[in-house]
PDB file of C-alpha atoms in Angstrom:
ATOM      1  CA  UNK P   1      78.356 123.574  59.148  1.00 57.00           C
ATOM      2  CA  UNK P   2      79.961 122.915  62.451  1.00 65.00           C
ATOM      3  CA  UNK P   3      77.495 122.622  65.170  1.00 70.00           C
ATOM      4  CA  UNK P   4      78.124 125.212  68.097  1.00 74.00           C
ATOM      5  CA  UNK P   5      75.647 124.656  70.782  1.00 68.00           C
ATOM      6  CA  UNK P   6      77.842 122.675  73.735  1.00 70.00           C
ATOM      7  CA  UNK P   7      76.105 119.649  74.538  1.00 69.00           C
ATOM      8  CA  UNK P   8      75.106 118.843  78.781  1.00 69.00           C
ATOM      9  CA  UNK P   9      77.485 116.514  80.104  1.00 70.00           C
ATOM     10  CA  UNK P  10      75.605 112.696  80.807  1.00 71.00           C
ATOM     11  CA  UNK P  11      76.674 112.286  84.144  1.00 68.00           C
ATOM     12  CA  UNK P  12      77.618 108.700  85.243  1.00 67.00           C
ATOM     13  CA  UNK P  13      77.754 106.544  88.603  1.00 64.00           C
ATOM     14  CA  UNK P  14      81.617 106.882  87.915  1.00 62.00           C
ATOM     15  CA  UNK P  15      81.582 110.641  88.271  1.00 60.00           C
ATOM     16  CA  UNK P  16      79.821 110.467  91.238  1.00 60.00           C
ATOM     17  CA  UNK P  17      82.693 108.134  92.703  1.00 58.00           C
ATOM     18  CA  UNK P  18      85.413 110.434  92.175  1.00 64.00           C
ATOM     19  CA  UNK P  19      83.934 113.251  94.648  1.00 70.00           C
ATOM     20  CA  UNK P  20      85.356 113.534  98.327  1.00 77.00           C
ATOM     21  CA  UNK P  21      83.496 110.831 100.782  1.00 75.00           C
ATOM     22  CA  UNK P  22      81.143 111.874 103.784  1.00 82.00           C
ATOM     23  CA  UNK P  23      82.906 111.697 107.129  1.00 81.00           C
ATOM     24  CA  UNK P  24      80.849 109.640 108.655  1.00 84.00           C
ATOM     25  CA  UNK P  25      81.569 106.986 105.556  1.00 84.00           C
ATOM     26  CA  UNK P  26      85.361 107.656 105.933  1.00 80.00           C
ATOM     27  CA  UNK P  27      85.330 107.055 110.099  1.00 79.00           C
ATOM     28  CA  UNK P  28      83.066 103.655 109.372  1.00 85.00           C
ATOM     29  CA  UNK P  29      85.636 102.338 107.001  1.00 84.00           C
ATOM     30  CA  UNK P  30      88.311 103.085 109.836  1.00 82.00           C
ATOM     31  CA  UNK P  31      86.990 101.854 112.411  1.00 83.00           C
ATOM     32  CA  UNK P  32      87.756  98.681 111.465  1.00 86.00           C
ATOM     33  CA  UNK P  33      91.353  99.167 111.046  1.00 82.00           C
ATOM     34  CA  UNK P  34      91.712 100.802 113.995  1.00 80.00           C
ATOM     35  CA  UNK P  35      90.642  98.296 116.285  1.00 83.00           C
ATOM     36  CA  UNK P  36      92.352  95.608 115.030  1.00 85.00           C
ATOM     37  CA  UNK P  37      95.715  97.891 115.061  1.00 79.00           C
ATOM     38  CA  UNK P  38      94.166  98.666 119.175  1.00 81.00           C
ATOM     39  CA  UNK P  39      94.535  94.798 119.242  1.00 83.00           C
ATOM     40  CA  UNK P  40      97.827  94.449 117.470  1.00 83.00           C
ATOM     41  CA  UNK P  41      99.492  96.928 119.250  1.00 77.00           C
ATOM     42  CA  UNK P  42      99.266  96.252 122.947  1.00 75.00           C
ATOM     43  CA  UNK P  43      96.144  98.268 123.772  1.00 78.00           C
ATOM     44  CA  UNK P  44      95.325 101.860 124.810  1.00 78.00           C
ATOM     45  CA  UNK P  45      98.741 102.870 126.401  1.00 82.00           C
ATOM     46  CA  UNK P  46     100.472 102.276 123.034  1.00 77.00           C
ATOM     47  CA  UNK P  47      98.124 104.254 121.062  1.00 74.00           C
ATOM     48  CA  UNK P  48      97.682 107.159 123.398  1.00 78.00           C
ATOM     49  CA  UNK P  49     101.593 107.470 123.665  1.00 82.00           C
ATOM     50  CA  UNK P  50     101.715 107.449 120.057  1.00 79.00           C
ATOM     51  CA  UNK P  51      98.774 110.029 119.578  1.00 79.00           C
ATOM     52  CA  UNK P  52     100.928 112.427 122.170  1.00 85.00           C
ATOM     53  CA  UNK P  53     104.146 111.655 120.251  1.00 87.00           C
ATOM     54  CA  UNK P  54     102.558 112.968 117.124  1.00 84.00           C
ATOM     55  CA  UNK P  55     100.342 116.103 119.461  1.00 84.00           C
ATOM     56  CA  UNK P  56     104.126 117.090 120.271  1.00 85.00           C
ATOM     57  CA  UNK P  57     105.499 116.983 117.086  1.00 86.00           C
ATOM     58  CA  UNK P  58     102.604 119.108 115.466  1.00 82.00           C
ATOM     59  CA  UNK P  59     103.000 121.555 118.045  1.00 81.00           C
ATOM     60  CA  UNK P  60      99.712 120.411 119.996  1.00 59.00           C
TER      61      UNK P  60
END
């Protein structure tokens, strides 16, 4: 006789992984990044003319 009770899913540490990450997680991984592209890049001028370039273009 087939058994017909579902069973409870075993959850595993890869289930957890595949969930969306905390904010603050996300911005600490960027940070990084971002400063070295700051460096890369010439500085704050560059950057804020790009940020406005893309604040025009979305309408901002």
């Amino acid at each position: 006789m087939a058994q017909t009770v579902s069973r409870t899913p075993v959850r595993t540490p890869a289930d957890r992984r595949q969930g969306r990450r905390h904010p603050l997680v996300a911005t600490v991984m960027a940070l990084p990044l971002a400063a070295l592209l700051l460096l890369v890049f010439d500085g704050w001028e560059t950057v804020a003319t790009q940020a406005s370039s893309v604040g025009v273009m979305l309408g901002r």
